[in-house]
Coordinates of C-alpha atoms in Angstrom, one line a residue:
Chain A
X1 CA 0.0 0.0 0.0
X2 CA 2.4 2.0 1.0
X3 CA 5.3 1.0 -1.4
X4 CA 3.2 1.9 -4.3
X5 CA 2.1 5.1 -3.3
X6 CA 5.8 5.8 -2.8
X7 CA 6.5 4.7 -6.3
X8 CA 3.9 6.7 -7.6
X9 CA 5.3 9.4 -5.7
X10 CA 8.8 8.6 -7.2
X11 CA 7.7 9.0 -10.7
X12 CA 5.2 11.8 -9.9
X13 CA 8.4 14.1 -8.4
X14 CA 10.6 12.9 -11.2
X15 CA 8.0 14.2 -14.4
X16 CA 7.4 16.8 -12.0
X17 CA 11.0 18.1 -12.0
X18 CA 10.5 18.9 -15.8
X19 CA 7.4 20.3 -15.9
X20 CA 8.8 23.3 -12.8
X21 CA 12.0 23.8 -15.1
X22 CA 9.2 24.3 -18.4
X23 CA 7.3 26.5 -15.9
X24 CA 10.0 28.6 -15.1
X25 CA 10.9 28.8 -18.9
X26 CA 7.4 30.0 -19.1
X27 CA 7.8 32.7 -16.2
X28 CA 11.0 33.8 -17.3
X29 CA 10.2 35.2 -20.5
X30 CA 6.0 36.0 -19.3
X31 CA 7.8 38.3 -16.8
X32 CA 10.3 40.0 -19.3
X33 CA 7.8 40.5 -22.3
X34 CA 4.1 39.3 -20.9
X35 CA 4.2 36.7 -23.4
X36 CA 3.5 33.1 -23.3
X37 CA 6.0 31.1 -25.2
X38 CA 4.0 28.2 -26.9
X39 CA 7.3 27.0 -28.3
X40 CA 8.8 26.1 -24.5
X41 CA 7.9 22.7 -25.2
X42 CA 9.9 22.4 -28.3
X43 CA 13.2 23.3 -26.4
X44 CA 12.8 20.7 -24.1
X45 CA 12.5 18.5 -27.5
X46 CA 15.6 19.9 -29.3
X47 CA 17.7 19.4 -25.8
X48 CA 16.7 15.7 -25.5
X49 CA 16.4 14.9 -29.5
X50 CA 20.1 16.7 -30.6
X51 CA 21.6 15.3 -27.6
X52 CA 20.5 11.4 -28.3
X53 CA 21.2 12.1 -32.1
X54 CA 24.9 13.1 -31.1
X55 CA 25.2 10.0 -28.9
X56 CA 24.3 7.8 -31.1
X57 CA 27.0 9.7 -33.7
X58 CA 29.3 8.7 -31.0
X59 CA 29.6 11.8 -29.2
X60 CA 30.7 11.9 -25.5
X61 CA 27.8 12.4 -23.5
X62 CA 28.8 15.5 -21.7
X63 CA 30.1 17.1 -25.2
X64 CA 26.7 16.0 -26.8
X65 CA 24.9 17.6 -23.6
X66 CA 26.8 20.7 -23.7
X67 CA 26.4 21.3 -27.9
X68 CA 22.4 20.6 -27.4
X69 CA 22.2 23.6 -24.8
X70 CA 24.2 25.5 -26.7
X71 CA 21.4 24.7 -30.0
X72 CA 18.9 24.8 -27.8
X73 CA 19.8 28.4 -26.7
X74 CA 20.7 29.3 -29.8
X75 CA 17.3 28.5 -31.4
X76 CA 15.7 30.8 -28.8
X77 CA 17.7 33.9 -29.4
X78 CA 17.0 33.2 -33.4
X79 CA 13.3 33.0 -32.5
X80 CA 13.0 36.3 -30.3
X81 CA 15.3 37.8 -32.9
X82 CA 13.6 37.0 -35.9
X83 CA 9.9 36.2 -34.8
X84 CA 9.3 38.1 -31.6
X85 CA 11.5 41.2 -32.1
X86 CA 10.1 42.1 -35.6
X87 CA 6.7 42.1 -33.9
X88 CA 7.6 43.9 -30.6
X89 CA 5.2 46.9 -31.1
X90 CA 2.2 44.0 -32.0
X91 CA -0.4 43.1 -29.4
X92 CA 0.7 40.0 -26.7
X93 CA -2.0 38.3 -28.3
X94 CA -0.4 38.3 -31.5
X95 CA 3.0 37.5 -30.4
X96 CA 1.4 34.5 -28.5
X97 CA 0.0 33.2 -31.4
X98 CA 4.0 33.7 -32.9
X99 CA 5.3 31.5 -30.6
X100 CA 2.4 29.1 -31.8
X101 CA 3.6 29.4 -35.6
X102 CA 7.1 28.7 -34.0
X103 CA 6.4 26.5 -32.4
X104 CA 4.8 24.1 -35.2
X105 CA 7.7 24.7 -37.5
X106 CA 10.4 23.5 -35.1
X107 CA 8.5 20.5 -34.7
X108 CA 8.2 20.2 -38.5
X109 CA 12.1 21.1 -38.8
X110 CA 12.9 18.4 -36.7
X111 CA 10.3 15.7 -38.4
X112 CA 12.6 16.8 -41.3
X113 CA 16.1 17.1 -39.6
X114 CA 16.0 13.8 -37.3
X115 CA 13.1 11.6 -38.4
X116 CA 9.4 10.7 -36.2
X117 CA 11.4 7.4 -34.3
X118 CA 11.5 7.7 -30.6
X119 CA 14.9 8.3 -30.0
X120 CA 16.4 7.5 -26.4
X121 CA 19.9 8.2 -24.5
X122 CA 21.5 5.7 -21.8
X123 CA 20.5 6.4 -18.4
X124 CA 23.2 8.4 -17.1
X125 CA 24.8 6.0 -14.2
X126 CA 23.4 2.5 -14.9
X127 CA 19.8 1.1 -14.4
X128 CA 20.0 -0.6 -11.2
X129 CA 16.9 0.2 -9.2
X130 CA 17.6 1.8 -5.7
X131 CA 15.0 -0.2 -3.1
X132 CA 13.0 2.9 -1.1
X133 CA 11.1 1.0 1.7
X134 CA 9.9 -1.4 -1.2
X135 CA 9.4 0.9 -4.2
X136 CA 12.2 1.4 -6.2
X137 CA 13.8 4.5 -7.9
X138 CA 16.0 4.7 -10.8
X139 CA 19.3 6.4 -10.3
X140 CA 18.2 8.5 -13.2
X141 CA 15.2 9.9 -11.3
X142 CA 17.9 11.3 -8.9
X143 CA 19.6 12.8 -11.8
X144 CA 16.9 14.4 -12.7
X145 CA 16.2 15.6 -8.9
X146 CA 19.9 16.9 -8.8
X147 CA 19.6 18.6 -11.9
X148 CA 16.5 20.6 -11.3
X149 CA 17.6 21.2 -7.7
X150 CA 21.1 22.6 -8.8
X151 CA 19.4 24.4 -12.2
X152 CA 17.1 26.3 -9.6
X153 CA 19.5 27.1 -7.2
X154 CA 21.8 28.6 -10.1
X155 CA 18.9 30.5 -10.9
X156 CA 18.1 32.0 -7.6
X157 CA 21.2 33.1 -7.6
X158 CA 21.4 34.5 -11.2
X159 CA 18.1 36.5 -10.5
X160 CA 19.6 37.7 -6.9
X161 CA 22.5 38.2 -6.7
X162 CA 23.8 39.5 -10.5
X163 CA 23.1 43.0 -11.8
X164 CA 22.3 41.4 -15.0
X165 CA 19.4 39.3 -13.4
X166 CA 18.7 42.1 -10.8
X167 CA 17.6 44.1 -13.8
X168 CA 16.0 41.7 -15.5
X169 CA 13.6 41.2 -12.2
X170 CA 13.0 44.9 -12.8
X171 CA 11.9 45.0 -15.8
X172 CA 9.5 42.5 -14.9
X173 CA 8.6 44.6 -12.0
X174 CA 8.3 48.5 -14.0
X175 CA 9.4 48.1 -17.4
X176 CA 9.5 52.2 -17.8
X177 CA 11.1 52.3 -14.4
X178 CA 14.0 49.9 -16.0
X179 CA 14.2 52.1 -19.2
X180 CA 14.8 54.8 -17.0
X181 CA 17.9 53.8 -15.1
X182 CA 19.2 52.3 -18.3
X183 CA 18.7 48.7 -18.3
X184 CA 18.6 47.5 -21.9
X185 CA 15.1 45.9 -22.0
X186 CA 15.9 44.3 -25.8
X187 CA 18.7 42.9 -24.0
X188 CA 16.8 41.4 -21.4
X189 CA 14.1 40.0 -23.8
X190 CA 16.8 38.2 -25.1
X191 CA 18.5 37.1 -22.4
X192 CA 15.1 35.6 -21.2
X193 CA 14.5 34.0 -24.4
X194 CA 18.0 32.4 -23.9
X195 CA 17.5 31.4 -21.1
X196 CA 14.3 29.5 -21.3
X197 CA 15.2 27.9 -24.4
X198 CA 18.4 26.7 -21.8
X199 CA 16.3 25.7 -19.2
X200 CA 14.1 23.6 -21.1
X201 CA 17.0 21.7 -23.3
X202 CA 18.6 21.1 -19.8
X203 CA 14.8 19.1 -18.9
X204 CA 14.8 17.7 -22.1
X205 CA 18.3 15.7 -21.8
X206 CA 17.9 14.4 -18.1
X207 CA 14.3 13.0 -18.8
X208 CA 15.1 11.6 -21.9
X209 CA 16.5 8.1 -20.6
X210 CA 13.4 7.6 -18.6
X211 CA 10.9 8.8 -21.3
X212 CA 12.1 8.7 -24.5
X213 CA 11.7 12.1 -26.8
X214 CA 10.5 12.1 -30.4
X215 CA 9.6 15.5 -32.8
X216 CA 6.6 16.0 -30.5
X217 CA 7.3 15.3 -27.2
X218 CA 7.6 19.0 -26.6
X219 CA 3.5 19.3 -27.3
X220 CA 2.8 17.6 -23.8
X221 CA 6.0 18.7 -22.1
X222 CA 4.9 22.1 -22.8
X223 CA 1.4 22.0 -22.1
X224 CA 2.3 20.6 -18.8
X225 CA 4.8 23.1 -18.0
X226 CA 2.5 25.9 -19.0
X227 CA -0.1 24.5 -16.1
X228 CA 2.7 24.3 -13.6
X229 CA 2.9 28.2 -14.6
X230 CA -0.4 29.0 -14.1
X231 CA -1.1 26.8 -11.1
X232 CA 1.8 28.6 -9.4
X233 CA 0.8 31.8 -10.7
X234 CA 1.7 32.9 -13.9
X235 CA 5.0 34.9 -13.5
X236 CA 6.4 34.0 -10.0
X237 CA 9.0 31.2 -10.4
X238 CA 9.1 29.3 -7.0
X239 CA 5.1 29.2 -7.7
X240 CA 6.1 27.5 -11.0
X241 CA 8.6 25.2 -9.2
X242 CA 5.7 24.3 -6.6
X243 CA 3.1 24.2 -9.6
X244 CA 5.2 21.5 -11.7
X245 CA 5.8 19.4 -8.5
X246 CA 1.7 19.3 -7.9
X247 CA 1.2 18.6 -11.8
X248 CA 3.4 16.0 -11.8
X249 CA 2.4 14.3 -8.6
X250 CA -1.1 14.4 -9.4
X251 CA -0.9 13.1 -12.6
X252 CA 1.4 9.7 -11.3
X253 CA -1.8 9.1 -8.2
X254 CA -4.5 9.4 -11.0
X255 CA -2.7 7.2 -13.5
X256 CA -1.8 4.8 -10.3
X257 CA -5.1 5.1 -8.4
X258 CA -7.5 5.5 -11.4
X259 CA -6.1 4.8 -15.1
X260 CA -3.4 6.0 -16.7
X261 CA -5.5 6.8 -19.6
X262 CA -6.2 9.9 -17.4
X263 CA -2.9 11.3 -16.7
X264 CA -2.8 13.9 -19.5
X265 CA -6.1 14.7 -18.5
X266 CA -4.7 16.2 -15.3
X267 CA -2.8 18.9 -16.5
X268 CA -6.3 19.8 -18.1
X269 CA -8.1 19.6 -15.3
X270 CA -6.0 22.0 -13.2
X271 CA -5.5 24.2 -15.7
X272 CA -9.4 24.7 -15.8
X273 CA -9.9 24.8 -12.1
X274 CA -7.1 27.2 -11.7
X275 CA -8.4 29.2 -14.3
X276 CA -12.5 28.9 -13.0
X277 CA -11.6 29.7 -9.3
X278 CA -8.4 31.4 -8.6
X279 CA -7.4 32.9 -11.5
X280 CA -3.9 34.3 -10.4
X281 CA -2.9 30.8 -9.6
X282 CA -0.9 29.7 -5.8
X283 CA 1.0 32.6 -5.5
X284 CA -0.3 35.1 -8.0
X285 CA 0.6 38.7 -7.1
X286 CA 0.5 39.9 -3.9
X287 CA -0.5 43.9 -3.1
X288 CA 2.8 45.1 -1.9
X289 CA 2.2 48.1 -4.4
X290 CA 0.9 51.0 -3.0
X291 CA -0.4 53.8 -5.3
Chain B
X1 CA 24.7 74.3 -22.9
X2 CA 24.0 71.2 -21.4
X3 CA 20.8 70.4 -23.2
X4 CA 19.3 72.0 -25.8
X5 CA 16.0 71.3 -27.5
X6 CA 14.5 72.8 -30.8
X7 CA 11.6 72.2 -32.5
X8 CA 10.6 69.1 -30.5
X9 CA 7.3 67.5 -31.6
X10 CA 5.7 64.4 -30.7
X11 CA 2.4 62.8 -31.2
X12 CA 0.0 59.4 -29.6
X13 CA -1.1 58.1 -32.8
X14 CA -3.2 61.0 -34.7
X15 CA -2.9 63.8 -31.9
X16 CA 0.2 65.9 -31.3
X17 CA 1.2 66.4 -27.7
X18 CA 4.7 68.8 -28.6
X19 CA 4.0 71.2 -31.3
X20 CA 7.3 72.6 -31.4
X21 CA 9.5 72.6 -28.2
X22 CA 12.2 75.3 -27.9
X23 CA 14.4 74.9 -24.5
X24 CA 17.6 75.0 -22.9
X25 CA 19.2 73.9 -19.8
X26 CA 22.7 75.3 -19.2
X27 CA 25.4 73.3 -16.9
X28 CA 24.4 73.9 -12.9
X29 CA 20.9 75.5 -13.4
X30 CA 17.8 74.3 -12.2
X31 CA 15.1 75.0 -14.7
X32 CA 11.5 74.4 -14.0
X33 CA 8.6 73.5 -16.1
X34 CA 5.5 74.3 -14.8
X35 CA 1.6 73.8 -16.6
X36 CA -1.5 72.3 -16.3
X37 CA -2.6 68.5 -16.4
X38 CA -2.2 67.6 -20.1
X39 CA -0.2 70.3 -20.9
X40 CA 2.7 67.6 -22.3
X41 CA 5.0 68.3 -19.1
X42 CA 5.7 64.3 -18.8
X43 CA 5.5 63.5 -22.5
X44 CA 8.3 66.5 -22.4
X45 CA 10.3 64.6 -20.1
X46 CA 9.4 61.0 -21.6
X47 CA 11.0 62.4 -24.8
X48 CA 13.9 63.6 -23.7
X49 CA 14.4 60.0 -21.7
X50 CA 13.9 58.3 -24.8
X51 CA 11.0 56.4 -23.6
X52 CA 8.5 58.2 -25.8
X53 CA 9.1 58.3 -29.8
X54 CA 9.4 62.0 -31.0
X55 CA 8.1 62.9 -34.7
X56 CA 10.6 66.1 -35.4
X57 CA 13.4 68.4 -33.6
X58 CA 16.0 67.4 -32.0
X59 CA 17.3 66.8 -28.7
X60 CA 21.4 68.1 -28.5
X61 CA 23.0 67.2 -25.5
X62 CA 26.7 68.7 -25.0
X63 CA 26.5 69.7 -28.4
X64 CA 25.8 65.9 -29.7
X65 CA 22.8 65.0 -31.4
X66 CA 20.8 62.3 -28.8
X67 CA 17.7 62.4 -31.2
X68 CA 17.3 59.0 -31.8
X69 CA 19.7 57.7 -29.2
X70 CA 18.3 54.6 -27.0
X71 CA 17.0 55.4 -23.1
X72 CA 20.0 53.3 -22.0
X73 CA 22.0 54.8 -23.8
X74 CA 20.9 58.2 -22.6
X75 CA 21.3 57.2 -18.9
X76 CA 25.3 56.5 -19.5
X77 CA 25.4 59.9 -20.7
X78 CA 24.1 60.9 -17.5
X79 CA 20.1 62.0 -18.1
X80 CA 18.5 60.2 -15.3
X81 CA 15.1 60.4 -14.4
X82 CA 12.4 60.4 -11.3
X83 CA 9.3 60.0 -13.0
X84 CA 6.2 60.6 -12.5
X85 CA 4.3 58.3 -10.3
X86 CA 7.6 57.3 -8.4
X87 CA 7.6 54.1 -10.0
X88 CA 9.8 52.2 -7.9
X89 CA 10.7 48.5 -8.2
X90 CA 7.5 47.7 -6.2
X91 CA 8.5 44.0 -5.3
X92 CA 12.5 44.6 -4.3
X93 CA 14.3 46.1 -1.9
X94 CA 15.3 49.8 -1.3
X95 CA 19.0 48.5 -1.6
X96 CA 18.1 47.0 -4.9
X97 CA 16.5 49.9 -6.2
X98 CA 19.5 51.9 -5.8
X99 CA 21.7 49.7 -6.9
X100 CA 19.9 49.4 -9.7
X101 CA 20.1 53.0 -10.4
X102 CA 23.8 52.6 -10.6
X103 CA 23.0 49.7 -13.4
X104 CA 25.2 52.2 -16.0
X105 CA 28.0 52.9 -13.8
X106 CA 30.8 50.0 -12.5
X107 CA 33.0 50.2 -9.9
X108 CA 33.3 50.6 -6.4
X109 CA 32.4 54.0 -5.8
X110 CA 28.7 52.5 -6.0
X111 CA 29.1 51.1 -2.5
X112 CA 30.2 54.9 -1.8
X113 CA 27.6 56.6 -3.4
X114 CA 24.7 54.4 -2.0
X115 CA 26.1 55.2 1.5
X116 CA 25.9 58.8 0.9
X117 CA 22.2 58.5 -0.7
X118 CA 21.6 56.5 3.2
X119 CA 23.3 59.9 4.8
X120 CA 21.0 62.1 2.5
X121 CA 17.9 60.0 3.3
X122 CA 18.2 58.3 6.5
X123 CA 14.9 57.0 6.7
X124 CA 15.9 55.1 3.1
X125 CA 19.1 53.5 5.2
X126 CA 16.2 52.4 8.2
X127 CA 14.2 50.9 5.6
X128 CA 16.7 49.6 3.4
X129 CA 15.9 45.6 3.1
X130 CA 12.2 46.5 2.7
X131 CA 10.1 45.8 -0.5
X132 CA 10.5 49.6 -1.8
X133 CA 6.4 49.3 -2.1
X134 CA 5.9 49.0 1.7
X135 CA 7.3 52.6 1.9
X136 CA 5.3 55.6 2.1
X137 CA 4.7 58.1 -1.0
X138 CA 7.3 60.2 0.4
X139 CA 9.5 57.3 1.3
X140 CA 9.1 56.1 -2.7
X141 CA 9.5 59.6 -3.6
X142 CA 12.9 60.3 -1.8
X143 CA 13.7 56.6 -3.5
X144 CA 13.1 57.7 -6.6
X145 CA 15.1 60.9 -6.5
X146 CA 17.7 58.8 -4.6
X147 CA 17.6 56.1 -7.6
X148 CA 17.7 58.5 -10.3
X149 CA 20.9 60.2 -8.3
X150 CA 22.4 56.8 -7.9
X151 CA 23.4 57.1 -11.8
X152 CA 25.7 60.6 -11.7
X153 CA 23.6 62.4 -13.2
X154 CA 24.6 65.1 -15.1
X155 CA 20.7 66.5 -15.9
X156 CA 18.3 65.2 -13.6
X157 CA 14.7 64.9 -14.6
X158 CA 12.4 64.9 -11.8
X159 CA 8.9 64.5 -12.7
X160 CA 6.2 65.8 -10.3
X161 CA 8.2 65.2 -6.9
X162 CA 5.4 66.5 -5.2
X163 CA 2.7 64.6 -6.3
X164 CA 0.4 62.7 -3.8
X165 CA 1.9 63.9 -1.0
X166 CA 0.9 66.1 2.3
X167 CA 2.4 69.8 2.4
X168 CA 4.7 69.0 5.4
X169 CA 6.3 66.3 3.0
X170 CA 5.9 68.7 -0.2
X171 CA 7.7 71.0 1.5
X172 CA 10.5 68.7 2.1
X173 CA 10.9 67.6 -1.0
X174 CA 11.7 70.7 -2.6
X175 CA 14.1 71.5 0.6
X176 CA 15.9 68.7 -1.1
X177 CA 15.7 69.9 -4.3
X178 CA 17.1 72.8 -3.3
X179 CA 19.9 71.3 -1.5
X180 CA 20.9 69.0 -4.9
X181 CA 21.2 72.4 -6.9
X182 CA 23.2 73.8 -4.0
X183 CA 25.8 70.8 -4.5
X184 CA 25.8 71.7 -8.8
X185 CA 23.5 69.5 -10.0
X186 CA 21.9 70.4 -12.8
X187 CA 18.1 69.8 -12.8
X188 CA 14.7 69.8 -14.6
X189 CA 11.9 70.0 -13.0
X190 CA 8.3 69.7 -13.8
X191 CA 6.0 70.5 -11.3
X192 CA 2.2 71.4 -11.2
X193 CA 2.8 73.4 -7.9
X194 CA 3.9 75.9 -10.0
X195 CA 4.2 78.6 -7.1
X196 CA 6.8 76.2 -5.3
X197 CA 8.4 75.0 -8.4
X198 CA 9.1 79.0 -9.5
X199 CA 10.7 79.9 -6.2
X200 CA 13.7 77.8 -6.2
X201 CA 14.2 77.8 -10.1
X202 CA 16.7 80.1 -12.0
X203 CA 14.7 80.1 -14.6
X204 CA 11.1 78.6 -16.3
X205 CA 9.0 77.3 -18.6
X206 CA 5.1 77.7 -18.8
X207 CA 4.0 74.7 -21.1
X208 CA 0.3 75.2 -22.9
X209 CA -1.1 71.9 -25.0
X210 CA 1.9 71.3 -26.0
X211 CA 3.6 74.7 -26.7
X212 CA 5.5 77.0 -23.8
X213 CA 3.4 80.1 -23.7
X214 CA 6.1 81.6 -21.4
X215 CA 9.9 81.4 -20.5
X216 CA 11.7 83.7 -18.2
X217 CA 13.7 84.2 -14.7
X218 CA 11.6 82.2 -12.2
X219 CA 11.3 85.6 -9.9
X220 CA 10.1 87.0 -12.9
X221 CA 7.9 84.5 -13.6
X222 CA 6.5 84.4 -10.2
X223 CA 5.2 88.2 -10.8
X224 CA 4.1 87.6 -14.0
X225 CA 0.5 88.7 -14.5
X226 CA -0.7 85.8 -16.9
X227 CA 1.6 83.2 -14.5
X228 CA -0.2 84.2 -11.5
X229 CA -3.8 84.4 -12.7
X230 CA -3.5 80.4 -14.5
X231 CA -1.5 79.0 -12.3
X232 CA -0.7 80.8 -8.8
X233 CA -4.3 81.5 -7.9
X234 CA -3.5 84.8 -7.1

């Protein structure tokens, strides 16, 4: 009874883990431009599908790893450069529905550039189960774990402790008010489109070994990640962190408790309670402002 | 002169807010821009921050043309603004908020300067690991000047400073505008309370839908017939 909650629990924190780095993707660049990226999903796919593709070239894993950021990232700046940027003075509506165009032709580029196989990578240090007072985890859950927990502390520190993130926070806060003491905000738009597009290749490649990735795996991913967002409150990143970690674990009891024909139904199903009762999420703004 | 303007127009889609701006700011003076709501006082001061498009004229500053130079751009040059409506980092600290108005500069001196911003404001150095939008309107407003302060300027744009706030506070406010011309600083200010504003200036602006009506010594302005009927009450 006990050991298979557990295990549920297991795989409900590991897919978990992804969907809070997506989420933050999501916040990051919903705080620098009030946009939704509908492509966050296909980052996650490039970091998972470039690095298997280089492994199975015969690639060293950590090269491969380190290239497929480095695409990853450099797919996002080309999108904000040559999609977003050109549109900057458009509505957010419109610039949402950008990010849906963009995000349908990466997945079609990378029908076309890898193929519509699944495509998998070794787990990262062996497949011997761990026993957990009779469930078992896989050492590549704690990989995952690691990974998100060290990717989020790198961030807190990025956002609190460097000028650069310091004023990227701003902007998010008073855009004018950043203008004003000369913070770059093209600069930042960038940066945040970087760094999402990092965030999510970095998900993509530790997941991969336990769930496969093929040209559309970033549909789901995505989706998922963007309900982590807005159960957390769309814009506040340890919301997003907390948001993921609820999605995931409630999507591994329904599929364990109920059917796992309902675990992408989950996601759903909190994103439309969120949205019917508490609209600004877990920890949607809070009125510190005063006018 | 330290900032010249000519011809300065600018327009929100089909209607023109600056219908030809002529004014000058020499190095040291404090200049003050008084006018009704709507007048164009802040689009005035949006333009010359670079945060509002302008449609003809140009801006010179030092002699250079900053016309179509970018806000951040404008802030290394030393143009730094308190705008209107505070609008302080709500969300992060006091400290942050002044370091982030050093966000052009590097450096140590920062540390230095942020410590003599604590000596000008105490209360900001009491407060200074507060969310900046816990403070009081006078409390954001000294945060603002303070911020805008932290990046050297060498023209500082202060937007209605006395906005909002009770005329014990008001009052103080302009005390420290005052002092910041005493020290050389060069500043801009826009004010509604066009009687206060006019006092301490060397010299002003009256500013009409868009076109100053007036420009003179601020004693002179002060007597001025038309000045004191619009906008002194007198």
């Amino acid at each position: 009874m006990f050991a298979a909650f557990l295990q549920y629990l297991f795989s409900g924190l590991t897919s978990g883990a992804i969907y809070a780095l997506a989420g933050l993707g999501f916040a990051i660049i919903y705080n620098s431009s009030h946009v939704i990226n509908f492509a966050q999903g296909e980052f996650i796919m490039i970091g998972g599908m470039a690095t298997a593709t280089m492994v199975a070239a015969g690639l060293p894993l950590p090269l491969a790893i380190a290239l497929s950021m480095l695409a990853s990232m450099m797919v996002g700046v080309a999108l904000e450069k040559f999609a977003i940027e050109p549109a900057r003075n458009s509505d957010v509506v419109t610039i949402i529905i950008i990010t849906i165009g963009a995000s349908i032709f990466l997945r079609g580029a990378a029908q076309i550039l890898w193929d519509k196989e699944f495509h998998s990578l070794p787990a990262f240090s062996g497949e011997t189960p761990i026993g957990v007072f009779g469930a078992t985890l896989m050492p590549q859950s704690l990989w995952v774990f690691g990974v998100s927990g060290a990717v989020i502390v790198a961030l807190w520190w990025f956002f609190n402790r460097t000028m650069f993130g310091k004023a990227m926070l701003g902007t998010s806060h008073n855009r004018l008010a950043a203008q004003l003491v000369g913070v770059g905000v093209k600069k930042v738009l960038l940066a945040s489109f970087a760094l999402s597009a990092l965030l999510g290749a970095v998900g993509g490649v530790v997941v991969t070994p336990i769930t496969f990735t093929n040209y559309e795996a970033g549909i789901m991913l995505g989706l998922k990640g963007f309900s982590a967002a807005v159960l957390g409150g769309l814009g506040n990143g340890g919301g997003a962190i907390v948001g993921g970690l609820i999605v995931g674990i409630a999507e591994a009891l329904a599929s364990g408790y109920l059917s796992s024909a309902y675990k992408d139904a989950i996601a759903f199903i909190i994103i439309l309670f969120v949205l019917f009762f508490m609209p600004n999420g877990l920890f949607g703004k809070r009125g510190t402002d005063r006018v | 002169m330290l900032l010249e303007i000519s011809g300065l127009t600018s327009h929100y889609g089909r209607i023109q807010a600056l219908k030809g701006i002529d004014l000058q700011i020499r190095e040291g003076e404090l200049v003050a821009l008084v006018g009704a709501n709507g007048a164009g006082k802040t689009t005035l001061l949006r333009c010359m921050s670079g945060v509002q498009p302008i449609t003809g004229g140009t801006i010179k500053f030092d002699g250079k043309d900053i016309s179509k130079m970018s806000p951040e751009h404008r802030v290394g040059l030393g143009i730094c603004q308190s705008p209107e409506g505070r609008q302080v980092f709500g969300p992060m600290s006091v400290e942050d908020n002044l370091r982030l108005g050093a966000y052009r500069r590097h450096g140590p001196n920062i540390k230095a300067d942020m410590d003599r911003m604590y000596e000008m404001f105490p209360i900001l150095h009491k407060k200074r690991e507060l969310p900046a939008g816990t403070l009081s309107g006078g409390q954001q407003q000294m945060l603002a000047i303070a911020r805008a302060l932290m990046g050297h300027p060498r023209v500082l744009l202060l937007d209605e400073p006395s906005m909002g706030l009770a005329p014990l506070l008001v009052a103080e406010i302009f005390k420290i505008v005052e002092a910041l011309k005493e020290n050389g600083t060069t500043i801009f200010l826009v004010e509604q309370n066009a009687y206060a504003a006019l006092a301490i200036a060397d010299r002003g602006y009256v500013l009409e839908t868009g076109s100053v009506v007036l420009s003179d010594d601020g004693a002179k302005l002060l007597t001025n017939e038309k000045v004191k009927e619009a906008y002194l009450g007198l």
